Short mmCIF file of N, CA and C and ligand atoms in Angstrom, two decimals:
data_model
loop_
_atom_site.label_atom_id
_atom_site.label_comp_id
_atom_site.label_asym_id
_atom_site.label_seq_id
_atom_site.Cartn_x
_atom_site.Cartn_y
_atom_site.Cartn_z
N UNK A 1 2.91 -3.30 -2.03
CA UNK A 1 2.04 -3.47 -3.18
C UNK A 1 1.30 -2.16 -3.41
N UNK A 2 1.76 -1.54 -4.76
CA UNK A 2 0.80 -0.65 -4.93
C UNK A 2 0.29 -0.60 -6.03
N UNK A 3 -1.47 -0.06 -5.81
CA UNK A 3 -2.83 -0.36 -6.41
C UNK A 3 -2.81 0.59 -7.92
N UNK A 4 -4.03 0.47 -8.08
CA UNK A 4 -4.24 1.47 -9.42
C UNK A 4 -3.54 3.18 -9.47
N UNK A 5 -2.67 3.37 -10.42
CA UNK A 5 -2.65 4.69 -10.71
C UNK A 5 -1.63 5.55 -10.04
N UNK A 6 -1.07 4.61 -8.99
CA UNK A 6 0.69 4.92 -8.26
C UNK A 6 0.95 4.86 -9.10
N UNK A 7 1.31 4.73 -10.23
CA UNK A 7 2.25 4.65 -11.05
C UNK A 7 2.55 5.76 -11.71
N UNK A 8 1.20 6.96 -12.05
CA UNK A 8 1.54 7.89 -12.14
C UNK A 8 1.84 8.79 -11.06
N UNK A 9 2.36 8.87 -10.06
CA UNK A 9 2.61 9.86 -8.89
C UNK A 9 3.56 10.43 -9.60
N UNK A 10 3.82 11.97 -9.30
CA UNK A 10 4.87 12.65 -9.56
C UNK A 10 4.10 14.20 -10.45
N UNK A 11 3.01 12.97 -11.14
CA UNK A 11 2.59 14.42 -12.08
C UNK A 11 0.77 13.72 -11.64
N UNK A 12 0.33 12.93 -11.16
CA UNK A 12 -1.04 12.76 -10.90
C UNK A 12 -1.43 13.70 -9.22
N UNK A 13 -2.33 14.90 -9.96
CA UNK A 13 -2.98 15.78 -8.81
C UNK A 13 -1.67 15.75 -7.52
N UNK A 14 -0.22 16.51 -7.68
CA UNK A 14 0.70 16.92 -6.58
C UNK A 14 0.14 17.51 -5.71
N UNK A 15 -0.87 17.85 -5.62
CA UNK A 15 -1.35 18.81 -4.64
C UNK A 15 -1.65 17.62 -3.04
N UNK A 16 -2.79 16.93 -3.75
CA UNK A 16 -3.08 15.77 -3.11
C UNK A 16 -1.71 14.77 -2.80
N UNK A 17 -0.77 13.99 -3.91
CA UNK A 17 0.03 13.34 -3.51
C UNK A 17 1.32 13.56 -3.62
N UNK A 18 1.78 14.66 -3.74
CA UNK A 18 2.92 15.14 -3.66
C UNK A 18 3.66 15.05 -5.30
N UNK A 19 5.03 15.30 -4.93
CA UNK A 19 5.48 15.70 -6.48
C UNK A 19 6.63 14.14 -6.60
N UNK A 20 6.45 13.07 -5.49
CA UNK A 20 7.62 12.15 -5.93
C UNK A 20 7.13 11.45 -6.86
N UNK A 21 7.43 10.70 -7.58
CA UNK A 21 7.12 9.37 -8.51
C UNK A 21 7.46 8.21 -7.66
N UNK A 22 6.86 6.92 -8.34
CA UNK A 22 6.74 5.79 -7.26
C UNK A 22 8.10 5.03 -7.06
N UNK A 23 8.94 5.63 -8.32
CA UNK A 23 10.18 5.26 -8.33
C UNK A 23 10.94 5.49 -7.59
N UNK A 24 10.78 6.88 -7.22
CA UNK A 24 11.29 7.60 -6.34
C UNK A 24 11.20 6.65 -4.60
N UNK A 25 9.94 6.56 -4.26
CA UNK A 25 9.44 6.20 -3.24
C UNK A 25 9.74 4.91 -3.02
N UNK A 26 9.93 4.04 -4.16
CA UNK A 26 10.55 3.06 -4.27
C UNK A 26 11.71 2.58 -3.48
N UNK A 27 13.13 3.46 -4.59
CA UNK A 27 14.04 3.54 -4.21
C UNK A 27 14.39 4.27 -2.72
N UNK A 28 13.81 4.78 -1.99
CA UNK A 28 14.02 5.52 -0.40
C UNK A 28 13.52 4.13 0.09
N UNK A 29 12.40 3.67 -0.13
CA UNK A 29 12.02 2.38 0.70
C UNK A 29 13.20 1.49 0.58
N UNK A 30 13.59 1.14 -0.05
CA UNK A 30 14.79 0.39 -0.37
C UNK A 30 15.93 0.77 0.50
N UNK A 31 16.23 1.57 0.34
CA UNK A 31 17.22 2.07 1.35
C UNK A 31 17.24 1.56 2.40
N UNK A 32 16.17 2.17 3.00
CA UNK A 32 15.73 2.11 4.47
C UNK A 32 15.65 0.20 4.69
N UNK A 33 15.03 -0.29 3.69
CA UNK A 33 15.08 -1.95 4.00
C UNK A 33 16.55 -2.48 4.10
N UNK A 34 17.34 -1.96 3.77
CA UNK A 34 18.36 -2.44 3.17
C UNK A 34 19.19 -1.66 4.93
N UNK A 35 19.28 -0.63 5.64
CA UNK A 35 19.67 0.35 6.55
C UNK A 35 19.12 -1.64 7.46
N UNK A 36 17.95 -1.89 7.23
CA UNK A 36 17.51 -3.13 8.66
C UNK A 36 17.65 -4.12 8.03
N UNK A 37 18.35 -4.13 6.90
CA UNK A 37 18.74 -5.77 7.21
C UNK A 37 17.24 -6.47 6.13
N UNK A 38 16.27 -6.07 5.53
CA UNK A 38 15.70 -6.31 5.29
C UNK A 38 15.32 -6.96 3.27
N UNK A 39 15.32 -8.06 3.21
CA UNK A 39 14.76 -7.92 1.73
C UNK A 39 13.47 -7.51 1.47
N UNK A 40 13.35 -6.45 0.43
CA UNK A 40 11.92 -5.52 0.25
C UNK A 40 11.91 -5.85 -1.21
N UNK A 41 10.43 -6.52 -2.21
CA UNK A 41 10.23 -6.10 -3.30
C UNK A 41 8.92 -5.67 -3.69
N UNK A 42 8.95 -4.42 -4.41
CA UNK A 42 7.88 -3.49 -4.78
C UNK A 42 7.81 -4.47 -5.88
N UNK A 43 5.68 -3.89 -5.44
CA UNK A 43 5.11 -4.08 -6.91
C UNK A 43 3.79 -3.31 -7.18
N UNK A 44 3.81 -2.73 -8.52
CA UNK A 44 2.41 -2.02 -8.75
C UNK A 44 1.73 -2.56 -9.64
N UNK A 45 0.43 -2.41 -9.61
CA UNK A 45 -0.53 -2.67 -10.84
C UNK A 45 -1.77 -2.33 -10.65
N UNK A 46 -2.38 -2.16 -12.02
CA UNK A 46 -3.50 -1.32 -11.88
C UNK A 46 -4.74 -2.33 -12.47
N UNK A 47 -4.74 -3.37 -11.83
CA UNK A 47 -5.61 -4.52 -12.60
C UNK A 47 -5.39 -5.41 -10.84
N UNK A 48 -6.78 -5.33 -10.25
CA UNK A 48 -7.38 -6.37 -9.48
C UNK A 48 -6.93 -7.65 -9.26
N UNK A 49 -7.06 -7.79 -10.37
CA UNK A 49 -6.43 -10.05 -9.96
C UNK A 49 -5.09 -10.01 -10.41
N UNK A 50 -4.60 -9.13 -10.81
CA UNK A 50 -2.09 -9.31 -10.60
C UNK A 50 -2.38 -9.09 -8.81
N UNK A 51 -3.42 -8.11 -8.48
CA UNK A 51 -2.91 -7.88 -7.30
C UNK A 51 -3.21 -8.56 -6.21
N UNK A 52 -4.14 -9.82 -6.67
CA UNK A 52 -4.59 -10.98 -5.75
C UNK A 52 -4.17 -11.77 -6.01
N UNK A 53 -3.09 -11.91 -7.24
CA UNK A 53 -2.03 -13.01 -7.15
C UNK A 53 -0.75 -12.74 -6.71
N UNK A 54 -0.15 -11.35 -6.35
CA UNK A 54 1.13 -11.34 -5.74
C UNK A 54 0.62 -11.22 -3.88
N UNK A 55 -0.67 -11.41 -3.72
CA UNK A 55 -1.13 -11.08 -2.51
C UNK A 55 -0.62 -12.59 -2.22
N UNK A 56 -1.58 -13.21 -2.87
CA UNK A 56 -1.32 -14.85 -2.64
C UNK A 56 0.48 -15.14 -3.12
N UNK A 57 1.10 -14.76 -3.91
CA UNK A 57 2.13 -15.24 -3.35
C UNK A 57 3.25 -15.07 -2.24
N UNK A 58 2.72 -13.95 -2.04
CA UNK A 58 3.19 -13.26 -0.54
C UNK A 58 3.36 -14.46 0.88
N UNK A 59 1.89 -14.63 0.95
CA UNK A 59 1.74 -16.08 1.42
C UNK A 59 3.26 -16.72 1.84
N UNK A 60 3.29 -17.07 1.06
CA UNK A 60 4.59 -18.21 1.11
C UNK A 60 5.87 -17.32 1.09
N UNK A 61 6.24 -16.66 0.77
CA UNK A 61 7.68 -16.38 0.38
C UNK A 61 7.87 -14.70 1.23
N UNK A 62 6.75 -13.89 1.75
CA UNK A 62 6.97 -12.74 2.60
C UNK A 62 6.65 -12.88 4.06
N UNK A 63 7.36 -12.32 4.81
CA UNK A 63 6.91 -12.02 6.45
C UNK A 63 6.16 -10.64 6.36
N UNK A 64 5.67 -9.57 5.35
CA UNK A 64 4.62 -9.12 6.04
C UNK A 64 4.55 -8.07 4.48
N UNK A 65 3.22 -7.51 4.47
CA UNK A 65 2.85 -6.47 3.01
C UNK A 65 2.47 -4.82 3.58
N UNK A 66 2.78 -4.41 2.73
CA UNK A 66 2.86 -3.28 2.79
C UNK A 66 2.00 -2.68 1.77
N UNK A 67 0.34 -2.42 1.91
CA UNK A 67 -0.03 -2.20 0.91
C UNK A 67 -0.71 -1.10 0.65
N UNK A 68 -0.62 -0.36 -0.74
CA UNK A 68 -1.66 1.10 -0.91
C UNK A 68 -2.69 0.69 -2.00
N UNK A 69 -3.89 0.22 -1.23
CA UNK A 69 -4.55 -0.34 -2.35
C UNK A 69 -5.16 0.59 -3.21
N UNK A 70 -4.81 2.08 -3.16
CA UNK A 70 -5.51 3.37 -4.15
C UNK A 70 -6.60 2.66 -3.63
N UNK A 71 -7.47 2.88 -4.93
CA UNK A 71 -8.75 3.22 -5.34
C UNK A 71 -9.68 1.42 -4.76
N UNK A 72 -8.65 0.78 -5.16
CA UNK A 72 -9.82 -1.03 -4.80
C UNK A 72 -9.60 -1.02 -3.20
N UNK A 73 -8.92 -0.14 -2.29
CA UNK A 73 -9.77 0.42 -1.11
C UNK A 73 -10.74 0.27 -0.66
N UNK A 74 -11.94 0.88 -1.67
CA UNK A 74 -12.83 1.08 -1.79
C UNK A 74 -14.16 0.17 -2.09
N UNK A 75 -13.32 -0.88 -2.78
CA UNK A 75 -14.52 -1.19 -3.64
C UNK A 75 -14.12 -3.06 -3.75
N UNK A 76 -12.81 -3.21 -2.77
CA UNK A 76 -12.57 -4.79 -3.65
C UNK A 76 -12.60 -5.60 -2.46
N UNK A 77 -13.55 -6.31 -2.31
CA UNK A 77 -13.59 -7.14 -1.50
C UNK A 77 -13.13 -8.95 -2.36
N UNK A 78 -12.64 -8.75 -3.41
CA UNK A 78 -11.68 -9.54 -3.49
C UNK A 78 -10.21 -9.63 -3.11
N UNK A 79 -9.42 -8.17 -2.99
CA UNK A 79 -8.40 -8.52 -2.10
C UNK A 79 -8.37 -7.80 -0.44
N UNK A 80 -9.22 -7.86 -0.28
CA UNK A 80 -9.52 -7.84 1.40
C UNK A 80 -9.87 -9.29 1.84
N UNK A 81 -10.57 -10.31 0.45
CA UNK A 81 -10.38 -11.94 0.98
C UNK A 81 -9.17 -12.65 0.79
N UNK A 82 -8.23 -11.99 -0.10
CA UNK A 82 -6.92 -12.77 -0.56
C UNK A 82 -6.33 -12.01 1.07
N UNK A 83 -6.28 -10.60 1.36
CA UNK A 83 -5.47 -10.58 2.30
C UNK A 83 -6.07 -11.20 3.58
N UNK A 84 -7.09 -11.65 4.15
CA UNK A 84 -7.44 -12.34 5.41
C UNK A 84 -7.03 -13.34 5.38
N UNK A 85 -6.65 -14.45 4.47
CA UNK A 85 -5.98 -15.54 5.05
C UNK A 85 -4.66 -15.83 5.19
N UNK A 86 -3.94 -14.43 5.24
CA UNK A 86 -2.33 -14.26 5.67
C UNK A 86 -2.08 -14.34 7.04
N UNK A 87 -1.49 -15.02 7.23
CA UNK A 87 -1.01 -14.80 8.74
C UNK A 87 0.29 -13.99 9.09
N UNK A 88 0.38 -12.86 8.21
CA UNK A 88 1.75 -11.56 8.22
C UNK A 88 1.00 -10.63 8.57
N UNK A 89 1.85 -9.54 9.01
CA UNK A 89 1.40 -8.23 9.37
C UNK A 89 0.81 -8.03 7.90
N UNK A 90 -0.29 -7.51 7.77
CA UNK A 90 -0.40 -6.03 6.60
C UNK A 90 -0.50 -4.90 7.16
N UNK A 91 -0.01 -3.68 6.50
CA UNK A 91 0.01 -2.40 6.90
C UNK A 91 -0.65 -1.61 6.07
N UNK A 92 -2.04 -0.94 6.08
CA UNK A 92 -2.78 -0.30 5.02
C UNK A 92 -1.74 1.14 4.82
N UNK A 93 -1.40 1.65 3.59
CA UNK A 93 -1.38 2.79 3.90
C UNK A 93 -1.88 3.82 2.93
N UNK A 94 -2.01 5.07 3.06
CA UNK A 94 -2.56 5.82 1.33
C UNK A 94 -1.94 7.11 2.18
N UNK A 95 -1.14 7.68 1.11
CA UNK A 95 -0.44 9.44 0.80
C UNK A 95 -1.54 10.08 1.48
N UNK A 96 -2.88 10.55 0.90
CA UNK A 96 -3.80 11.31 0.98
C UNK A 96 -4.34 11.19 2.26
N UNK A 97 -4.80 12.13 3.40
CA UNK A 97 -5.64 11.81 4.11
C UNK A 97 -7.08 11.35 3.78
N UNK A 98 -7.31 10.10 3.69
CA UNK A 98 -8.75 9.64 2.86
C UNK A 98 -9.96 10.22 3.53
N UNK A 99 -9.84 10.81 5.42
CA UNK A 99 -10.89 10.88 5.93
C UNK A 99 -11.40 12.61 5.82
N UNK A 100 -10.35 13.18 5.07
CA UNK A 100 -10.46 14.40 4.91
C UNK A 100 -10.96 14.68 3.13
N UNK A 101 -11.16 14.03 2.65
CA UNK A 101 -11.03 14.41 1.24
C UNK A 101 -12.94 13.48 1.29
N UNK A 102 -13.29 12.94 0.08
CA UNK A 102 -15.10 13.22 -0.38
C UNK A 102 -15.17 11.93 0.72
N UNK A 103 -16.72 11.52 0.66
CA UNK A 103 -17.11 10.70 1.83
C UNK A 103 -16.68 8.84 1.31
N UNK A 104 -16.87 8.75 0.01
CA UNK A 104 -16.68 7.22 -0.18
C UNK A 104 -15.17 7.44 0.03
N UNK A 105 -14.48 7.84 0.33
CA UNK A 105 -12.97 7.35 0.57
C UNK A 105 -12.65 6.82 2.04
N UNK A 106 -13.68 7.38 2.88
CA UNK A 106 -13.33 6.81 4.30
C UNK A 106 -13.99 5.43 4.43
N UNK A 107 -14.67 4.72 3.07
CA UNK A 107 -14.25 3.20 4.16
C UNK A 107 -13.74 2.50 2.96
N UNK A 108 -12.88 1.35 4.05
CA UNK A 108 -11.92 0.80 3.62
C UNK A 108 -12.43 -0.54 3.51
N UNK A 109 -12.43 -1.56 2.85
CA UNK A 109 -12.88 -2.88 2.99
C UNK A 109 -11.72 -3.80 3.62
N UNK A 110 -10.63 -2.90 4.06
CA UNK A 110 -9.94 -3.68 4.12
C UNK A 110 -8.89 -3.42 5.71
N UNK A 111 -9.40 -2.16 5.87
CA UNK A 111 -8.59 -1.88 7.45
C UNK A 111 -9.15 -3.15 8.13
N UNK A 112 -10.00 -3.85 8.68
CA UNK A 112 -9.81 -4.49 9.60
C UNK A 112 -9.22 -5.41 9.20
N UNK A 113 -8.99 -5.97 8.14
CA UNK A 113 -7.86 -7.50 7.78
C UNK A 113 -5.91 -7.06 8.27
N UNK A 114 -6.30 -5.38 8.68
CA UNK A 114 -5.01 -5.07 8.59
C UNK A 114 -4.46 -4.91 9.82
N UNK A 115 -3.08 -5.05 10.34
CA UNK A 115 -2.86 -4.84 11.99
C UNK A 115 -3.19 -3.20 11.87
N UNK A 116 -2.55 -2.67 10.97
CA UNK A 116 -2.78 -1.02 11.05
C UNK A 116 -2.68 -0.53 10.00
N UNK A 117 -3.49 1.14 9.96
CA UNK A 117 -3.49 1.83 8.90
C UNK A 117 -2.62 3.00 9.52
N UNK A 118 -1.69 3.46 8.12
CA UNK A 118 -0.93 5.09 8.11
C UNK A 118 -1.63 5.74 7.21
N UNK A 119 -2.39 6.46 7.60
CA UNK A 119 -2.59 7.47 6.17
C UNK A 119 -2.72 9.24 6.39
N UNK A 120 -2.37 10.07 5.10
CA UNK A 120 -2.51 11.26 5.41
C UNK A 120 -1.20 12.50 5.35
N UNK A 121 0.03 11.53 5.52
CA UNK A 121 1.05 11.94 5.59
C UNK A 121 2.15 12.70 4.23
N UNK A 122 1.38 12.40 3.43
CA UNK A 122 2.83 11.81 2.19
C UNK A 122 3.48 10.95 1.99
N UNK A 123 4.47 10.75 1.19
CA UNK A 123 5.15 9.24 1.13
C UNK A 123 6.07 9.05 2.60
N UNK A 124 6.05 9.66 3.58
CA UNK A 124 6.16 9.08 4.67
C UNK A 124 5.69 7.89 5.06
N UNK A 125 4.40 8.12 4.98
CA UNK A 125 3.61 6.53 5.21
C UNK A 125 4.35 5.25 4.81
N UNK A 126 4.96 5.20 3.98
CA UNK A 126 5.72 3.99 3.58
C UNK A 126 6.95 3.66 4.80
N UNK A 127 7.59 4.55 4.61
CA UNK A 127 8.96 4.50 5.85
C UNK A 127 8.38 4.34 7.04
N UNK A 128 7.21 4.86 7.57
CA UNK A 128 6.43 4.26 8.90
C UNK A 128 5.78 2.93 8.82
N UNK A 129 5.21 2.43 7.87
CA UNK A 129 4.55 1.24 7.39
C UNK A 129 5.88 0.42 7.65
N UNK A 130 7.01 0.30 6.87
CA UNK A 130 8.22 -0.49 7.13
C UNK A 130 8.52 -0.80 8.59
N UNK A 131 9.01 0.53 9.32
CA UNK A 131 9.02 0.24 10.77
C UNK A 131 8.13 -0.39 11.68
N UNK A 132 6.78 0.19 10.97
CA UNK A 132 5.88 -0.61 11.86
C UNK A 132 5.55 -2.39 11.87
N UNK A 133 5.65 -2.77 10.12
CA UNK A 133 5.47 -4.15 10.24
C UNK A 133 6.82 -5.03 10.98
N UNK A 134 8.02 -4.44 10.57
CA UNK A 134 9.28 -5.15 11.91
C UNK A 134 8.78 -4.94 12.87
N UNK A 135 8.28 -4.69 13.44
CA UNK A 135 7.88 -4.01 15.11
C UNK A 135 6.34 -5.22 15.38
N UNK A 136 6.05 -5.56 14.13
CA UNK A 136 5.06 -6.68 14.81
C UNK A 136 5.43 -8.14 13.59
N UNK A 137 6.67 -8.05 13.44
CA UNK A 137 7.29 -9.30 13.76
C UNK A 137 8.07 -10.14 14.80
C1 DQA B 1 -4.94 6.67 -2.04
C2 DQA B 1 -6.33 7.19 -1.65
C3 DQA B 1 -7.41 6.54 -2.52
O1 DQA B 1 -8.70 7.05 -2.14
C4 DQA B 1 -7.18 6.86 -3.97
O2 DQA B 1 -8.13 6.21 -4.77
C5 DQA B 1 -5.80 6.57 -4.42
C6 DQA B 1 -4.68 6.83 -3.53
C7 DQA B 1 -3.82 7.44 -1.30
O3 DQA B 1 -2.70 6.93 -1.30
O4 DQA B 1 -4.06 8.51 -0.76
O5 DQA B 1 -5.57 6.19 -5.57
O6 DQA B 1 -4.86 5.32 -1.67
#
């Protein structure tokens, strides 16, 4: 699941998140799900409650999320309550190192609902996020 404004990656500040598009990042995740055997479906949006309703349907129909909540990170303690009553792995992750860049980016409302956070890397984080939630199924 990814949050506000993935959608422009590719040409939003490369410096910070590199030059892929989410399509891009997409399709490699795919791969790699597909390399384990895995059904994977992406989703982005940049609106709060789509993203506390595919949280909630996760629920039922996923064994574990994979999520970059951008920016409601920060600020949404509505889906830090949709994600606590999952009983799946979540895996926080964000491109940017958040603890290196201004001070409101280092807290998260939502790392502790999560088994773990990747962040800092580039779109690596995703291909580690994948491995890691099989690994705590
Ligand atoms: C982000 C970091 C957030 O602070 C920011 O608001 C984003 C992207 C990342 O992937 O580095 O939109 O989650």
């Amino acid at each position: 699941i990814h949050g506000p404004n993935l959608n422009m990656l590719g040409t939003r500040e490369p410096d910070i998140y590199g030059n892929q598009t989410l399509d891009e990042i997409d399709a490699a995740l795919k791969q790699q799900a597909e390399r384990l055997q895995l059904h994977l479906e992406t989703f982005q949006s940049n609106h709060e409650g789509d993203m506390v309703d595919k949280i909630q349907q996760a629920h039922v129909s996923f064994h574990g999320i994979i999520i970059n909540p951008a920016a409601y990170t920060h600020t949404s303690i509505a889906i830090r309550d949709a994600l606590s009553v999952l009983n799946i792995p979540v895996v926080e992750v964000h491109l940017s190192n958040v603890h290196k860049r201004e001070a409101f980016r280092r807290h998260s409302y939502l790392s502790d609902v999560a088994v773990g956070v990747i962040a800092g890397l580039g779109s690596i984080v995703y291909d580690l996020a994948l491995t890691a939630a099989l690994a705590k199924l």
